[in-house]
Amino acid sequence: MSRPVGGFRLAYDRSGDGPAVMLLHGGHGDRTDWADVAVQLDATVVVPDLRGAGESDRWPHGDISVSGQAASVVGLIDELRLGRVVLGGYGVGAAVARLVAARHPRHVAGLVMTPPPRVPARTVAGTAHDIVRRSWTSWSAPRFVPDRARLEHLALQHDRRLLEMSGDAVPPQGPEVVTVPTTVLWPQLDPLIPDAWFDRLAERFRRVRVRGLPGVGHFVPVEAPMAFVDALHAALSERKDRHES
């Protein structure tokens, strides 16, 4: 467990060596979402559970906002002395990664993210089990079948407030502009991503490229892990080239 930041300690896995990658899960997942990505990376890989998820601390009145989550991520980077990391994220994790990159560019060498969509209010009605089952079956690609045991695991692992969070709660203007190299992975079957998210993209990201993922839904690290692996390796390679030049 990490040292506490804002009253929360984060559980995390660490593996490998070399330049650092940190991977941030979505609001309806946990750090196990990244299992098939982490094992493929030639890097030091750190995968935390966000505040209120997995084995990280829960605090009924604590701050689990995007800004609060970002503070814990920066704290973990500092605690582990990771230097400048390549950040990967999807869903709420993408919003957190984007905010860390915008506000703390000295901590971030590159960013790989999916568009962090807003979660419709109607999708968070019912029990945690209902919410998790409904999201993993309706937001993923039609041919993707989530494992039943995994859904049960995730339903038990969450602060309900995290399930209800809007993933794109961070305003894009002003100091929130991302200046580090960014790759946006666009899962084209994710029903939560409005086309308008891509409007004026260059004003929110100074160096950005978009890679479409046909046939992929919201849960990219689980549905199409190699898409993240390839993009993260490219970001690591660019980091190395900049360091050596």
PDB file of N, CA, C and O in Angstrom, residues 87-147:
ATOM      1  N   LEU A  87       1.854   7.579 -18.839  1.00  0.00           N
ATOM      2  CA  LEU A  87       0.574   7.284 -18.213  1.00  0.00           C
ATOM      3  C   LEU A  87      -0.384   6.677 -19.226  1.00  0.00           C
ATOM      4  O   LEU A  87      -0.502   7.165 -20.357  1.00  0.00           O
ATOM      5  N   GLY A  88      -1.091   5.629 -18.807  1.00  0.00           N
ATOM      6  CA  GLY A  88      -2.165   5.056 -19.605  1.00  0.00           C
ATOM      7  C   GLY A  88      -3.444   5.060 -18.798  1.00  0.00           C
ATOM      8  O   GLY A  88      -3.421   4.837 -17.588  1.00  0.00           O
ATOM      9  N   GLY A  89      -4.583   5.326 -19.445  1.00  0.00           N
ATOM     10  CA  GLY A  89      -5.834   5.325 -18.709  1.00  0.00           C
ATOM     11  C   GLY A  89      -7.030   5.181 -19.609  1.00  0.00           C
ATOM     12  O   GLY A  89      -6.986   5.536 -20.793  1.00  0.00           O
ATOM     13  N   TYR A  90      -8.110   4.634 -19.048  1.00  0.00           N
ATOM     14  CA  TYR A  90      -9.379   4.592 -19.770  1.00  0.00           C
ATOM     15  C   TYR A  90     -10.493   4.953 -18.792  1.00  0.00           C
ATOM     16  O   TYR A  90     -10.348   4.810 -17.570  1.00  0.00           O
ATOM     17  N   GLY A  91     -11.632   5.425 -19.317  1.00  0.00           N
ATOM     18  CA  GLY A  91     -12.749   5.806 -18.465  1.00  0.00           C
ATOM     19  C   GLY A  91     -12.342   6.879 -17.465  1.00  0.00           C
ATOM     20  O   GLY A  91     -11.684   7.865 -17.816  1.00  0.00           O
ATOM     21  N   VAL A  92     -12.737   6.719 -16.204  1.00  0.00           N
ATOM     22  CA  VAL A  92     -12.337   7.655 -15.163  1.00  0.00           C
ATOM     23  C   VAL A  92     -10.816   7.745 -15.098  1.00  0.00           C
ATOM     24  O   VAL A  92     -10.247   8.824 -14.896  1.00  0.00           O
ATOM     25  N   GLY A  93     -10.142   6.619 -15.292  1.00  0.00           N
ATOM     26  CA  GLY A  93      -8.680   6.626 -15.281  1.00  0.00           C
ATOM     27  C   GLY A  93      -8.085   7.506 -16.353  1.00  0.00           C
ATOM     28  O   GLY A  93      -7.015   8.094 -16.159  1.00  0.00           O
ATOM     29  N   ALA A  94      -8.756   7.629 -17.502  1.00  0.00           N
ATOM     30  CA  ALA A  94      -8.285   8.523 -18.555  1.00  0.00           C
ATOM     31  C   ALA A  94      -8.412   9.977 -18.120  1.00  0.00           C
ATOM     32  O   ALA A  94      -7.541  10.805 -18.383  1.00  0.00           O
ATOM     33  N   ALA A  95      -9.527  10.308 -17.460  1.00  0.00           N
ATOM     34  CA  ALA A  95      -9.706  11.673 -16.960  1.00  0.00           C
ATOM     35  C   ALA A  95      -8.648  12.017 -15.921  1.00  0.00           C
ATOM     36  O   ALA A  95      -8.099  13.125 -15.904  1.00  0.00           O
ATOM     37  N   VAL A  96      -8.343  11.057 -15.052  1.00  0.00           N
ATOM     38  CA  VAL A  96      -7.314  11.276 -14.041  1.00  0.00           C
ATOM     39  C   VAL A  96      -5.948  11.440 -14.699  1.00  0.00           C
ATOM     40  O   VAL A  96      -5.184  12.363 -14.379  1.00  0.00           O
ATOM     41  N   ALA A  97      -5.626  10.562 -15.628  1.00  0.00           N
ATOM     42  CA  ALA A  97      -4.338  10.631 -16.323  1.00  0.00           C
ATOM     43  C   ALA A  97      -4.201  11.955 -17.065  1.00  0.00           C
ATOM     44  O   ALA A  97      -3.129  12.582 -17.060  1.00  0.00           O
ATOM     45  N   ARG A  98      -5.269  12.389 -17.720  1.00  0.00           N
ATOM     46  CA  ARG A  98      -5.229  13.656 -18.448  1.00  0.00           C
ATOM     47  C   ARG A  98      -4.960  14.818 -17.507  1.00  0.00           C
ATOM     48  O   ARG A  98      -4.175  15.724 -17.824  1.00  0.00           O
ATOM     49  N   LEU A  99      -5.585  14.817 -16.324  1.00  0.00           N
ATOM     50  CA  LEU A  99      -5.386  15.914 -15.386  1.00  0.00           C
ATOM     51  C   LEU A  99      -3.968  15.914 -14.834  1.00  0.00           C
ATOM     52  O   LEU A  99      -3.343  16.971 -14.683  1.00  0.00           O
ATOM     53  N   VAL A 100      -3.439  14.734 -14.524  1.00  0.00           N
ATOM     54  CA  VAL A 100      -2.052  14.650 -14.051  1.00  0.00           C
ATOM     55  C   VAL A 100      -1.116  15.196 -15.119  1.00  0.00           C
ATOM     56  O   VAL A 100      -0.199  15.980 -14.832  1.00  0.00           O
ATOM     57  N   ALA A 101      -1.326  14.797 -16.377  1.00  0.00           N
ATOM     58  CA  ALA A 101      -0.456  15.260 -17.460  1.00  0.00           C
ATOM     59  C   ALA A 101      -0.550  16.773 -17.646  1.00  0.00           C
ATOM     60  O   ALA A 101       0.456  17.440 -17.934  1.00  0.00           O
ATOM     61  N   ALA A 102      -1.762  17.326 -17.492  1.00  0.00           N
ATOM     62  CA  ALA A 102      -1.955  18.765 -17.683  1.00  0.00           C
ATOM     63  C   ALA A 102      -1.328  19.577 -16.560  1.00  0.00           C
ATOM     64  O   ALA A 102      -0.678  20.601 -16.795  1.00  0.00           O
ATOM     65  N   ARG A 103      -1.525  19.135 -15.325  1.00  0.00           N
ATOM     66  CA  ARG A 103      -1.088  19.923 -14.173  1.00  0.00           C
ATOM     67  C   ARG A 103       0.334  19.600 -13.712  1.00  0.00           C
ATOM     68  O   ARG A 103       0.961  20.402 -13.026  1.00  0.00           O
ATOM     69  N   HIS A 104       0.828  18.416 -14.083  1.00  0.00           N
ATOM     70  CA  HIS A 104       2.144  17.980 -13.602  1.00  0.00           C
ATOM     71  C   HIS A 104       2.975  17.425 -14.764  1.00  0.00           C
ATOM     72  O   HIS A 104       3.423  16.264 -14.719  1.00  0.00           O
ATOM     73  N   PRO A 105       3.221  18.221 -15.796  1.00  0.00           N
ATOM     74  CA  PRO A 105       3.950  17.690 -16.964  1.00  0.00           C
ATOM     75  C   PRO A 105       5.363  17.222 -16.642  1.00  0.00           C
ATOM     76  O   PRO A 105       5.911  16.393 -17.375  1.00  0.00           O
ATOM     77  N   ARG A 106       5.944  17.707 -15.552  1.00  0.00           N
ATOM     78  CA  ARG A 106       7.283  17.242 -15.180  1.00  0.00           C
ATOM     79  C   ARG A 106       7.261  15.809 -14.662  1.00  0.00           C
ATOM     80  O   ARG A 106       8.316  15.185 -14.537  1.00  0.00           O
ATOM     81  N   HIS A 107       6.084  15.317 -14.347  1.00  0.00           N
ATOM     82  CA  HIS A 107       5.941  13.931 -13.901  1.00  0.00           C
ATOM     83  C   HIS A 107       5.606  12.981 -15.057  1.00  0.00           C
ATOM     84  O   HIS A 107       5.609  11.765 -14.857  1.00  0.00           O
ATOM     85  N   VAL A 108       5.276  13.513 -16.221  1.00  0.00           N
ATOM     86  CA  VAL A 108       4.695  12.695 -17.293  1.00  0.00           C
ATOM     87  C   VAL A 108       5.495  12.861 -18.586  1.00  0.00           C
ATOM     88  O   VAL A 108       5.655  13.967 -19.097  1.00  0.00           O
ATOM     89  N   ALA A 109       5.969  11.743 -19.125  1.00  0.00           N
ATOM     90  CA  ALA A 109       6.705  11.751 -20.385  1.00  0.00           C
ATOM     91  C   ALA A 109       5.795  11.559 -21.580  1.00  0.00           C
ATOM     92  O   ALA A 109       6.124  11.961 -22.697  1.00  0.00           O
ATOM     93  N   GLY A 110       4.642  10.940 -21.385  1.00  0.00           N
ATOM     94  CA  GLY A 110       3.702  10.687 -22.473  1.00  0.00           C
ATOM     95  C   GLY A 110       2.392  10.190 -21.906  1.00  0.00           C
ATOM     96  O   GLY A 110       2.330   9.717 -20.760  1.00  0.00           O
ATOM     97  N   LEU A 111       1.347  10.301 -22.709  1.00  0.00           N
ATOM     98  CA  LEU A 111      -0.004   9.949 -22.273  1.00  0.00           C
ATOM     99  C   LEU A 111      -0.678   9.110 -23.346  1.00  0.00           C
ATOM    100  O   LEU A 111      -0.670   9.472 -24.528  1.00  0.00           O
ATOM    101  N   VAL A 112      -1.250   7.984 -22.928  1.00  0.00           N
ATOM    102  CA  VAL A 112      -2.056   7.134 -23.820  1.00  0.00           C
ATOM    103  C   VAL A 112      -3.394   6.941 -23.131  1.00  0.00           C
ATOM    104  O   VAL A 112      -3.453   6.415 -22.013  1.00  0.00           O
ATOM    105  N   MET A 113      -4.475   7.356 -23.792  1.00  0.00           N
ATOM    106  CA  MET A 113      -5.778   7.365 -23.128  1.00  0.00           C
ATOM    107  C   MET A 113      -6.898   7.117 -24.123  1.00  0.00           C
ATOM    108  O   MET A 113      -6.733   7.305 -25.323  1.00  0.00           O
ATOM    109  N   THR A 114      -8.029   6.675 -23.599  1.00  0.00           N
ATOM    110  CA  THR A 114      -9.258   6.670 -24.376  1.00  0.00           C
ATOM    111  C   THR A 114     -10.025   7.936 -24.021  1.00  0.00           C
ATOM    112  O   THR A 114      -9.760   8.559 -22.987  1.00  0.00           O
ATOM    113  N   PRO A 115     -10.963   8.384 -24.847  1.00  0.00           N
ATOM    114  CA  PRO A 115     -11.770   9.542 -24.463  1.00  0.00           C
ATOM    115  C   PRO A 115     -12.528   9.246 -23.167  1.00  0.00           C
ATOM    116  O   PRO A 115     -13.204   8.221 -23.061  1.00  0.00           O
ATOM    117  N   PRO A 116     -12.404  10.109 -22.148  1.00  0.00           N
ATOM    118  CA  PRO A 116     -13.098   9.858 -20.877  1.00  0.00           C
ATOM    119  C   PRO A 116     -14.539  10.337 -20.941  1.00  0.00           C
ATOM    120  O   PRO A 116     -14.805  11.522 -20.813  1.00  0.00           O
ATOM    121  N   PRO A 117     -15.500   9.444 -21.170  1.00  0.00           N
ATOM    122  CA  PRO A 117     -16.896   9.860 -21.408  1.00  0.00           C
ATOM    123  C   PRO A 117     -17.656  10.174 -20.132  1.00  0.00           C
ATOM    124  O   PRO A 117     -17.241   9.813 -19.029  1.00  0.00           O
ATOM    125  N   ARG A 118     -18.765  10.820 -20.303  1.00  0.00           N
ATOM    126  CA  ARG A 118     -19.688  11.040 -19.196  1.00  0.00           C
ATOM    127  C   ARG A 118     -20.587   9.807 -19.046  1.00  0.00           C
ATOM    128  O   ARG A 118     -21.029   9.235 -20.036  1.00  0.00           O
ATOM    129  N   VAL A 119     -20.854   9.426 -17.812  1.00  0.00           N
ATOM    130  CA  VAL A 119     -21.687   8.254 -17.530  1.00  0.00           C
ATOM    131  C   VAL A 119     -23.139   8.708 -17.375  1.00  0.00           C
ATOM    132  O   VAL A 119     -23.434   9.509 -16.487  1.00  0.00           O
ATOM    133  N   PRO A 120     -24.053   8.237 -18.216  1.00  0.00           N
ATOM    134  CA  PRO A 120     -25.456   8.645 -18.097  1.00  0.00           C
ATOM    135  C   PRO A 120     -26.044   8.241 -16.757  1.00  0.00           C
ATOM    136  O   PRO A 120     -25.776   7.148 -16.243  1.00  0.00           O
ATOM    137  N   ALA A 121     -26.865   9.116 -16.183  1.00  0.00           N
ATOM    138  CA  ALA A 121     -27.443   8.857 -14.861  1.00  0.00           C
ATOM    139  C   ALA A 121     -28.267   7.572 -14.841  1.00  0.00           C
ATOM    140  O   ALA A 121     -28.277   6.848 -13.845  1.00  0.00           O
ATOM    141  N   ARG A 122     -28.936   7.271 -15.954  1.00  0.00           N
ATOM    142  CA  ARG A 122     -29.816   6.093 -15.966  1.00  0.00           C
ATOM    143  C   ARG A 122     -29.043   4.796 -15.846  1.00  0.00           C
ATOM    144  O   ARG A 122     -29.609   3.758 -15.504  1.00  0.00           O
ATOM    145  N   THR A 123     -27.737   4.818 -16.110  1.00  0.00           N
ATOM    146  CA  THR A 123     -26.961   3.578 -16.072  1.00  0.00           C
ATOM    147  C   THR A 123     -26.444   3.247 -14.680  1.00  0.00           C
ATOM    148  O   THR A 123     -25.833   2.198 -14.495  1.00  0.00           O
ATOM    149  N   VAL A 124     -26.658   4.136 -13.710  1.00  0.00           N
ATOM    150  CA  VAL A 124     -26.131   3.872 -12.374  1.00  0.00           C
ATOM    151  C   VAL A 124     -27.250   3.633 -11.367  1.00  0.00           C
ATOM    152  O   VAL A 124     -27.074   3.827 -10.168  1.00  0.00           O
ATOM    153  N   ALA A 125     -28.403   3.189 -11.864  1.00  0.00           N
ATOM    154  CA  ALA A 125     -29.500   2.820 -10.971  1.00  0.00           C
ATOM    155  C   ALA A 125     -29.348   1.364 -10.558  1.00  0.00           C
ATOM    156  O   ALA A 125     -28.846   0.529 -11.315  1.00  0.00           O
ATOM    157  N   GLY A 126     -29.801   1.040  -9.338  1.00  0.00           N
ATOM    158  CA  GLY A 126     -29.760  -0.335  -8.863  1.00  0.00           C
ATOM    159  C   GLY A 126     -28.585  -0.595  -7.956  1.00  0.00           C
ATOM    160  O   GLY A 126     -27.886   0.310  -7.502  1.00  0.00           O
ATOM    161  N   THR A 127     -28.352  -1.866  -7.694  1.00  0.00           N
ATOM    162  CA  THR A 127     -27.252  -2.273  -6.821  1.00  0.00           C
ATOM    163  C   THR A 127     -25.920  -2.172  -7.563  1.00  0.00           C
ATOM    164  O   THR A 127     -25.877  -2.029  -8.791  1.00  0.00           O
ATOM    165  N   ALA A 128     -24.816  -2.256  -6.800  1.00  0.00           N
ATOM    166  CA  ALA A 128     -23.497  -2.250  -7.433  1.00  0.00           C
ATOM    167  C   ALA A 128     -23.372  -3.393  -8.429  1.00  0.00           C
ATOM    168  O   ALA A 128     -22.792  -3.238  -9.509  1.00  0.00           O
ATOM    169  N   HIS A 129     -23.935  -4.553  -8.082  1.00  0.00           N
ATOM    170  CA  HIS A 129     -23.903  -5.694  -9.002  1.00  0.00           C
ATOM    171  C   HIS A 129     -24.637  -5.347 -10.288  1.00  0.00           C
ATOM    172  O   HIS A 129     -24.165  -5.652 -11.399  1.00  0.00           O
ATOM    173  N   ASP A 130     -25.808  -4.721 -10.172  1.00  0.00           N
ATOM    174  CA  ASP A 130     -26.576  -4.344 -11.364  1.00  0.00           C
ATOM    175  C   ASP A 130     -25.781  -3.384 -12.241  1.00  0.00           C
ATOM    176  O   ASP A 130     -25.749  -3.518 -13.470  1.00  0.00           O
ATOM    177  N   ILE A 131     -25.159  -2.394 -11.605  1.00  0.00           N
ATOM    178  CA  ILE A 131     -24.422  -1.380 -12.354  1.00  0.00           C
ATOM    179  C   ILE A 131     -23.250  -1.999 -13.102  1.00  0.00           C
ATOM    180  O   ILE A 131     -23.029  -1.743 -14.284  1.00  0.00           O
ATOM    181  N   VAL A 132     -22.474  -2.837 -12.408  1.00  0.00           N
ATOM    182  CA  VAL A 132     -21.305  -3.453 -13.029  1.00  0.00           C
ATOM    183  C   VAL A 132     -21.720  -4.374 -14.163  1.00  0.00           C
ATOM    184  O   VAL A 132     -21.160  -4.328 -15.267  1.00  0.00           O
ATOM    185  N   ARG A 133     -22.718  -5.229 -13.920  1.00  0.00           N
ATOM    186  CA  ARG A 133     -23.164  -6.152 -14.976  1.00  0.00           C
ATOM    187  C   ARG A 133     -23.675  -5.379 -16.191  1.00  0.00           C
ATOM    188  O   ARG A 133     -23.330  -5.694 -17.331  1.00  0.00           O
ATOM    189  N   ARG A 134     -24.493  -4.364 -15.955  1.00  0.00           N
ATOM    190  CA  ARG A 134     -25.075  -3.607 -17.064  1.00  0.00           C
ATOM    191  C   ARG A 134     -24.002  -2.873 -17.863  1.00  0.00           C
ATOM    192  O   ARG A 134     -24.023  -2.857 -19.094  1.00  0.00           O
ATOM    193  N   SER A 135     -23.037  -2.270 -17.165  1.00  0.00           N
ATOM    194  CA  SER A 135     -22.007  -1.513 -17.880  1.00  0.00           C
ATOM    195  C   SER A 135     -21.112  -2.433 -18.707  1.00  0.00           C
ATOM    196  O   SER A 135     -20.825  -2.129 -19.879  1.00  0.00           O
ATOM    197  N   TRP A 136     -20.681  -3.554 -18.121  1.00  0.00           N
ATOM    198  CA  TRP A 136     -19.760  -4.432 -18.845  1.00  0.00           C
ATOM    199  C   TRP A 136     -20.437  -5.162 -19.999  1.00  0.00           C
ATOM    200  O   TRP A 136     -19.759  -5.597 -20.933  1.00  0.00           O
ATOM    201  N   THR A 137     -21.732  -5.309 -19.969  1.00  0.00           N
ATOM    202  CA  THR A 137     -22.422  -5.973 -21.074  1.00  0.00           C
ATOM    203  C   THR A 137     -22.926  -4.997 -22.134  1.00  0.00           C
ATOM    204  O   THR A 137     -22.985  -5.347 -23.320  1.00  0.00           O
ATOM    205  N   SER A 138     -23.256  -3.764 -21.747  1.00  0.00           N
ATOM    206  CA  SER A 138     -23.820  -2.830 -22.722  1.00  0.00           C
ATOM    207  C   SER A 138     -22.805  -1.847 -23.295  1.00  0.00           C
ATOM    208  O   SER A 138     -23.029  -1.282 -24.370  1.00  0.00           O
ATOM    209  N   TRP A 139     -21.698  -1.623 -22.601  1.00  0.00           N
ATOM    210  CA  TRP A 139     -20.700  -0.684 -23.112  1.00  0.00           C
ATOM    211  C   TRP A 139     -19.584  -1.375 -23.888  1.00  0.00           C
ATOM    212  O   TRP A 139     -18.797  -0.711 -24.553  1.00  0.00           O
ATOM    213  N   SER A 140     -19.498  -2.672 -23.804  1.00  0.00           N
ATOM    214  CA  SER A 140     -18.459  -3.408 -24.528  1.00  0.00           C
ATOM    215  C   SER A 140     -18.953  -3.753 -25.930  1.00  0.00           C
ATOM    216  O   SER A 140     -20.120  -3.556 -26.277  1.00  0.00           O
ATOM    217  N   ALA A 141     -18.039  -4.270 -26.759  1.00  0.00           N
ATOM    218  CA  ALA A 141     -18.406  -4.673 -28.111  1.00  0.00           C
ATOM    219  C   ALA A 141     -19.384  -5.849 -28.060  1.00  0.00           C
ATOM    220  O   ALA A 141     -19.337  -6.656 -27.121  1.00  0.00           O
ATOM    221  N   PRO A 142     -20.265  -5.987 -29.062  1.00  0.00           N
ATOM    222  CA  PRO A 142     -21.288  -7.042 -29.024  1.00  0.00           C
ATOM    223  C   PRO A 142     -20.731  -8.449 -28.858  1.00  0.00           C
ATOM    224  O   PRO A 142     -21.366  -9.293 -28.226  1.00  0.00           O
ATOM    225  N   ARG A 143     -19.571  -8.713 -29.405  1.00  0.00           N
ATOM    226  CA  ARG A 143     -19.014 -10.069 -29.344  1.00  0.00           C
ATOM    227  C   ARG A 143     -18.210 -10.332 -28.076  1.00  0.00           C
ATOM    228  O   ARG A 143     -17.755 -11.451 -27.845  1.00  0.00           O
ATOM    229  N   PHE A 144     -18.039  -9.314 -27.252  1.00  0.00           N
ATOM    230  CA  PHE A 144     -17.282  -9.475 -26.017  1.00  0.00           C
ATOM    231  C   PHE A 144     -18.202 -10.004 -24.924  1.00  0.00           C
ATOM    232  O   PHE A 144     -19.272  -9.449 -24.670  1.00  0.00           O
ATOM    233  N   VAL A 145     -17.785 -11.082 -24.276  1.00  0.00           N
ATOM    234  CA  VAL A 145     -18.585 -11.686 -23.210  1.00  0.00           C
ATOM    235  C   VAL A 145     -17.794 -11.589 -21.903  1.00  0.00           C
ATOM    236  O   VAL A 145     -16.797 -12.300 -21.726  1.00  0.00           O
ATOM    237  N   PRO A 146     -18.196 -10.699 -20.989  1.00  0.00           N
ATOM    238  CA  PRO A 146     -17.453 -10.579 -19.726  1.00  0.00           C
ATOM    239  C   PRO A 146     -17.604 -11.829 -18.872  1.00  0.00           C
ATOM    240  O   PRO A 146     -18.656 -12.467 -18.846  1.00  0.00           O
ATOM    241  N   ASP A 147     -16.537 -12.171 -18.200  1.00  0.00           N
ATOM    242  CA  ASP A 147     -16.533 -13.344 -17.326  1.00  0.00           C
ATOM    243  C   ASP A 147     -17.415 -13.091 -16.108  1.00  0.00           C
ATOM    244  O   ASP A 147     -17.296 -12.059 -15.444  1.00  0.00           O
TER     245      ASP A 147
END
